């Protein structure tokens, strides 16, 4: 889909979400910049960002944990915080920052509102929250924080839903999480659309926006819904915590996704059958 955008810089453009954002921007954008430098290097970033009158940055680059224990890694979190500090020093007019639902806790009231996130914890989730607070406290830049759930699509090799769907398509026993965690998911194309829509206009104020699908989510609900699409019974009865977002701001400022979670699961199942 094409968009009539002023020039936009996309960091992390070679990543999973970044590649889909570039595709979603399409040929209609007036200019697309793709970061290919060390975002911790202030001099390199200064050379990277052109002197646009309305500089817009969709910041997706991050050091993402590869394991469950990695989410407690303060070092990676600090590097992510530093990237945003370096970008903000260049005073972009509008920064769209991809944050995470991990800023919320299982004991937060559901559906969680944007103001339910408490003080930052340690590790990855804490670094996301600290980065949000840093960015929103920068008066020279308008900031749109998008709190995204986990992303899925075909094929995402490390993704829970893709691997469950692929195992079911092959007739294998899916590998499920040992310890159910607070979880929700969004198709990567719908998340990319939210990033692009956020960049289409200059907001009057900085804001945080929950991004996702309506309804309740848990690993148990999701994998059992996938199993049903393959004609299988429930795969697990684990008591996974349920998660839901208040999407009022998303509906007002970005619009809700055109596709439902159930629609996207059906598509994922069909893709898995083709890969199997």
Tab-separated table of C-alpha atoms in Angstrom:
chain	number	residue	atom	x	y	z
A	1	UNK	CA	0.000	0.000	0.000
A	2	UNK	CA	1.338	3.427	-0.854
A	3	UNK	CA	1.470	6.373	1.549
A	4	UNK	CA	1.952	10.071	0.882
A	5	UNK	CA	4.635	10.594	3.509
A	6	UNK	CA	7.373	13.111	3.970
A	7	UNK	CA	10.805	11.432	4.229
A	8	UNK	CA	10.975	8.873	6.989
A	9	UNK	CA	13.964	7.091	8.468
A	10	UNK	CA	13.387	3.481	9.518
A	11	UNK	CA	15.923	1.999	11.901
A	12	UNK	CA	16.127	-1.760	12.139
A	13	UNK	CA	14.871	-1.975	8.558
A	14	UNK	CA	16.519	-5.364	8.027
A	15	UNK	CA	14.704	-6.885	10.990
A	16	UNK	CA	11.456	-8.821	11.060
A	17	UNK	CA	9.154	-5.864	11.721
A	18	UNK	CA	11.391	-3.398	9.880
A	19	UNK	CA	11.211	-5.272	6.595
A	20	UNK	CA	7.432	-5.281	6.758
A	21	UNK	CA	7.368	-1.556	7.582
A	22	UNK	CA	9.455	-0.838	4.489
A	23	UNK	CA	7.062	-2.953	2.420
A	24	UNK	CA	4.043	-1.196	3.948
A	25	UNK	CA	5.472	2.242	3.177
A	26	UNK	CA	5.515	1.229	-0.468
A	27	UNK	CA	6.153	3.342	-3.515
A	28	UNK	CA	3.850	6.134	-2.385
A	29	UNK	CA	6.299	7.446	0.200
A	30	UNK	CA	8.336	10.484	-0.884
A	31	UNK	CA	11.481	9.050	0.667
A	32	UNK	CA	12.536	6.125	2.803
A	33	UNK	CA	15.768	6.096	4.742
A	34	UNK	CA	17.054	2.801	6.080
A	35	UNK	CA	19.583	2.887	8.894
A	36	UNK	CA	22.718	0.819	8.366
A	37	UNK	CA	25.081	2.069	11.011
A	38	UNK	CA	25.989	1.682	14.649
A	39	UNK	CA	23.137	3.468	16.405
A	40	UNK	CA	25.267	3.723	19.532
A	41	UNK	CA	27.759	5.901	17.614
A	42	UNK	CA	26.605	9.514	17.945
A	43	UNK	CA	28.770	10.760	15.068
A	44	UNK	CA	27.496	8.043	12.717
A	45	UNK	CA	23.894	8.819	13.612
A	46	UNK	CA	24.481	12.544	13.056
A	47	UNK	CA	25.686	11.746	9.537
A	48	UNK	CA	22.775	9.375	8.994
A	49	UNK	CA	19.906	11.753	9.732
A	50	UNK	CA	19.501	14.351	6.972
A	51	UNK	CA	18.496	17.954	7.586
A	52	UNK	CA	14.792	17.485	6.861
A	53	UNK	CA	12.371	20.157	7.977
A	54	UNK	CA	10.050	17.459	9.393
A	55	UNK	CA	12.344	14.588	10.266
A	56	UNK	CA	10.368	11.466	11.104
A	57	UNK	CA	12.003	8.380	12.557
A	58	UNK	CA	10.359	4.981	12.987
A	59	UNK	CA	12.692	3.415	15.520
A	60	UNK	CA	12.557	-0.382	15.442
A	61	UNK	CA	16.202	-1.312	15.992
A	62	UNK	CA	16.809	-3.117	19.271
A	63	UNK	CA	18.832	-5.803	20.925
A	64	UNK	CA	16.077	-8.366	21.484
A	65	UNK	CA	16.582	-11.244	23.942
A	66	UNK	CA	16.894	-14.670	22.298
A	67	UNK	CA	15.968	-16.671	25.408
A	68	UNK	CA	13.606	-16.306	28.360
A	69	UNK	CA	16.535	-15.619	30.695
A	70	UNK	CA	17.758	-12.951	28.287
A	71	UNK	CA	14.828	-10.754	29.255
A	72	UNK	CA	16.584	-10.127	32.571
A	73	UNK	CA	19.685	-8.822	30.753
A	74	UNK	CA	20.305	-5.242	31.879
A	75	UNK	CA	23.219	-4.803	29.465
A	76	UNK	CA	21.071	-5.253	26.353
A	77	UNK	CA	18.423	-3.017	27.871
A	78	UNK	CA	20.912	-0.233	28.475
A	79	UNK	CA	22.129	-0.465	24.875
A	80	UNK	CA	18.549	-0.019	23.657
A	81	UNK	CA	18.117	3.019	25.894
A	82	UNK	CA	21.357	4.498	24.593
A	83	UNK	CA	20.196	4.116	20.963
A	84	UNK	CA	17.201	6.332	21.659
A	85	UNK	CA	19.333	8.867	23.534
A	86	UNK	CA	21.579	9.150	20.467
A	87	UNK	CA	18.618	9.518	18.098
A	88	UNK	CA	16.913	12.146	20.270
A	89	UNK	CA	20.125	14.183	20.375
A	90	UNK	CA	19.565	14.807	16.643
A	91	UNK	CA	16.160	16.335	17.457
A	92	UNK	CA	13.893	14.509	15.022
A	93	UNK	CA	10.528	16.217	14.686
A	94	UNK	CA	8.581	12.995	15.283
A	95	UNK	CA	9.853	9.722	16.754
A	96	UNK	CA	7.713	6.590	16.501
A	97	UNK	CA	9.124	4.189	19.079
A	98	UNK	CA	8.271	0.483	19.050
A	99	UNK	CA	7.843	-0.418	22.695
A	100	UNK	CA	6.437	-3.617	24.143
A	101	UNK	CA	3.558	-5.083	26.125
A	102	UNK	CA	6.241	-6.391	28.499
A	103	UNK	CA	5.964	-3.081	30.401
A	104	UNK	CA	2.737	-4.500	31.880
A	105	UNK	CA	2.395	-7.095	34.637
A	106	UNK	CA	0.010	-9.988	35.143
A	107	UNK	CA	-1.545	-8.261	38.176
A	108	UNK	CA	-2.361	-5.062	36.259
A	109	UNK	CA	-6.116	-4.491	35.786
A	110	UNK	CA	-7.321	-5.968	32.494
A	111	UNK	CA	-7.776	-4.677	29.887
A	112	UNK	CA	-4.646	-2.648	30.564
A	113	UNK	CA	-4.725	1.059	29.840
A	114	UNK	CA	-1.633	2.975	28.786
A	115	UNK	CA	-1.375	4.624	32.210
A	116	UNK	CA	-1.388	1.255	34.006
A	117	UNK	CA	2.320	0.685	33.374
A	118	UNK	CA	4.207	1.248	36.588
A	119	UNK	CA	7.805	2.259	37.294
A	120	UNK	CA	10.461	0.446	35.248
A	121	UNK	CA	11.647	-2.951	36.375
A	122	UNK	CA	15.013	-4.451	35.453
A	123	UNK	CA	16.010	-6.117	32.201
A	124	UNK	CA	14.347	-5.837	28.806
A	125	UNK	CA	10.905	-4.734	30.026
A	126	UNK	CA	12.465	-2.156	32.304
A	127	UNK	CA	14.589	-0.755	29.480
A	128	UNK	CA	11.483	-0.328	27.314
A	129	UNK	CA	9.733	1.586	30.088
A	130	UNK	CA	12.783	3.737	30.842
A	131	UNK	CA	13.142	4.512	27.149
A	132	UNK	CA	9.488	5.513	26.933
A	133	UNK	CA	9.929	7.878	29.866
A	134	UNK	CA	13.111	9.362	28.414
A	135	UNK	CA	11.546	9.963	25.009
A	136	UNK	CA	8.327	11.449	26.359
A	137	UNK	CA	10.367	13.864	28.472
A	138	UNK	CA	12.120	15.319	25.410
A	139	UNK	CA	10.288	18.569	24.530
A	140	UNK	CA	12.049	19.084	21.172
A	141	UNK	CA	10.568	15.874	19.714
A	142	UNK	CA	7.000	14.659	19.403
A	143	UNK	CA	6.942	10.998	20.367
A	144	UNK	CA	4.451	8.253	19.579
A	145	UNK	CA	5.104	5.161	21.672
A	146	UNK	CA	3.527	2.005	20.252
A	147	UNK	CA	3.200	-0.772	22.830
A	148	UNK	CA	3.240	-3.897	20.683
A	149	UNK	CA	2.546	-7.510	21.643
A	150	UNK	CA	4.701	-10.344	20.335
A	151	UNK	CA	4.776	-10.624	16.550
A	152	UNK	CA	3.939	-13.613	14.408
A	153	UNK	CA	3.714	-14.508	10.755
A	154	UNK	CA	5.025	-17.025	8.270
A	155	UNK	CA	7.728	-18.080	8.610
A	156	UNK	CA	9.025	-16.816	11.943
A	157	UNK	CA	11.420	-19.510	13.013
A	158	UNK	CA	11.558	-18.475	16.663
A	159	UNK	CA	7.843	-17.743	16.943
A	160	UNK	CA	5.537	-19.806	19.157
A	161	UNK	CA	2.528	-19.683	16.818
A	162	UNK	CA	4.461	-20.471	13.636
A	163	UNK	CA	6.220	-23.446	15.194
A	164	UNK	CA	2.992	-24.809	16.662
A	165	UNK	CA	1.205	-24.403	13.311
A	166	UNK	CA	4.066	-26.044	11.417
A	167	UNK	CA	4.205	-28.991	13.819
A	168	UNK	CA	0.453	-29.484	13.512
A	169	UNK	CA	0.661	-29.311	9.717
A	170	UNK	CA	3.342	-32.043	9.777
A	171	UNK	CA	1.458	-34.199	12.254
A	172	UNK	CA	4.116	-33.685	14.908
A	173	UNK	CA	3.680	-32.888	18.594
A	174	UNK	CA	4.126	-29.122	19.066
A	175	UNK	CA	6.615	-27.906	21.623
A	176	UNK	CA	4.828	-25.685	24.133
A	177	UNK	CA	6.249	-23.257	26.702
A	178	UNK	CA	7.403	-24.912	29.919
A	179	UNK	CA	6.091	-22.018	31.996
A	180	UNK	CA	3.140	-20.076	30.578
A	181	UNK	CA	3.888	-16.357	30.615
A	182	UNK	CA	1.892	-13.163	30.143
A	183	UNK	CA	1.507	-13.118	26.379
A	184	UNK	CA	-0.346	-11.692	23.405
A	185	UNK	CA	0.437	-11.630	19.701
A	186	UNK	CA	-0.124	-9.584	16.562
A	187	UNK	CA	0.524	-10.398	12.940
A	188	UNK	CA	3.637	-8.566	11.769
A	189	UNK	CA	1.806	-6.964	8.818
A	190	UNK	CA	-0.778	-5.420	11.140
A	191	UNK	CA	1.963	-4.128	13.444
A	192	UNK	CA	3.778	-2.642	10.432
A	193	UNK	CA	0.583	-0.895	9.343
A	194	UNK	CA	0.281	0.693	12.801
A	195	UNK	CA	3.848	2.033	12.540
A	196	UNK	CA	3.192	3.535	9.111
A	197	UNK	CA	-0.133	5.096	10.096
A	198	UNK	CA	1.542	6.642	13.149
A	199	UNK	CA	4.115	8.265	10.848
A	200	UNK	CA	1.555	9.621	8.394
A	201	UNK	CA	0.674	12.697	10.428
A	202	UNK	CA	2.368	14.959	12.943
A	203	UNK	CA	0.644	14.598	16.331
A	204	UNK	CA	-0.160	17.630	18.426
A	205	UNK	CA	1.108	15.901	21.545
A	206	UNK	CA	3.358	13.009	22.458
A	207	UNK	CA	1.408	9.918	23.440
A	208	UNK	CA	1.539	6.211	24.248
A	209	UNK	CA	-0.750	3.890	22.282
A	210	UNK	CA	-1.569	0.255	22.972
A	211	UNK	CA	-1.470	-1.691	19.701
A	212	UNK	CA	-3.108	-5.077	19.228
A	213	UNK	CA	-6.371	-6.900	18.647
A	214	UNK	CA	-9.508	-6.713	20.786
A	215	UNK	CA	-10.142	-9.562	23.188
A	216	UNK	CA	-8.277	-11.758	25.651
A	217	UNK	CA	-5.025	-13.567	24.907
A	218	UNK	CA	-2.955	-16.322	26.467
A	219	UNK	CA	-0.637	-19.013	25.179
A	220	UNK	CA	-3.236	-21.629	26.106
A	221	UNK	CA	-6.074	-19.906	24.226
A	222	UNK	CA	-3.908	-19.324	21.149
A	223	UNK	CA	-2.384	-22.782	20.713
A	224	UNK	CA	-5.722	-24.480	21.334
A	225	UNK	CA	-7.356	-22.215	18.732
A	226	UNK	CA	-4.649	-23.253	16.270
A	227	UNK	CA	-5.170	-26.913	17.098
A	228	UNK	CA	-8.896	-26.545	16.338
A	229	UNK	CA	-8.035	-25.208	12.864
A	230	UNK	CA	-6.235	-28.505	12.217
A	231	UNK	CA	-9.115	-30.569	13.554
A	232	UNK	CA	-7.251	-31.365	16.756
A	233	UNK	CA	-8.420	-31.243	20.345
A	234	UNK	CA	-6.930	-28.981	23.008
A	235	UNK	CA	-3.130	-29.199	23.190
A	236	UNK	CA	-2.844	-27.884	26.731
A	237	UNK	CA	-4.863	-27.081	29.807
A	238	UNK	CA	-2.126	-24.994	31.377
A	239	UNK	CA	-3.423	-22.081	33.442
A	240	UNK	CA	-1.686	-19.348	31.481
A	241	UNK	CA	-2.314	-15.730	32.536
A	242	UNK	CA	-4.725	-13.879	30.285
A	243	UNK	CA	-3.865	-10.509	28.803
A	244	UNK	CA	-6.033	-7.814	27.218
A	245	UNK	CA	-5.373	-4.253	26.108
A	246	UNK	CA	-7.639	-1.234	26.190
A	247	UNK	CA	-7.465	-0.127	22.535
A	248	UNK	CA	-9.401	3.139	22.799
A	249	UNK	CA	-6.399	5.260	21.822
A	250	UNK	CA	-5.503	2.940	18.959
A	251	UNK	CA	-9.037	3.197	17.588
A	252	UNK	CA	-8.930	7.001	17.844
A	253	UNK	CA	-5.446	7.706	16.497
A	254	UNK	CA	-4.491	4.722	14.305
A	255	UNK	CA	-7.629	2.713	13.659
A	256	UNK	CA	-8.103	-0.930	14.580
A	257	UNK	CA	-6.630	-3.646	12.339
A	258	UNK	CA	-8.604	-4.673	9.265
A	259	UNK	CA	-8.004	-8.325	10.173
A	260	UNK	CA	-8.947	-10.112	13.381
A	261	UNK	CA	-6.627	-12.388	15.336
A	262	UNK	CA	-8.775	-15.331	14.253
A	263	UNK	CA	-8.418	-14.310	10.589
A	264	UNK	CA	-4.666	-14.184	10.952
A	265	UNK	CA	-4.534	-17.572	12.675
A	266	UNK	CA	-6.440	-19.122	9.772
A	267	UNK	CA	-3.967	-17.602	7.324
A	268	UNK	CA	-1.060	-18.886	9.428
A	269	UNK	CA	-2.499	-22.409	9.414
A	270	UNK	CA	-2.805	-22.344	5.621
A	271	UNK	CA	0.759	-21.073	5.261
A	272	UNK	CA	2.014	-23.830	7.554
A	273	UNK	CA	0.277	-26.452	5.409
A	274	UNK	CA	2.133	-25.113	2.362
A	275	UNK	CA	5.476	-25.232	4.181
A	276	UNK	CA	4.953	-28.671	5.741
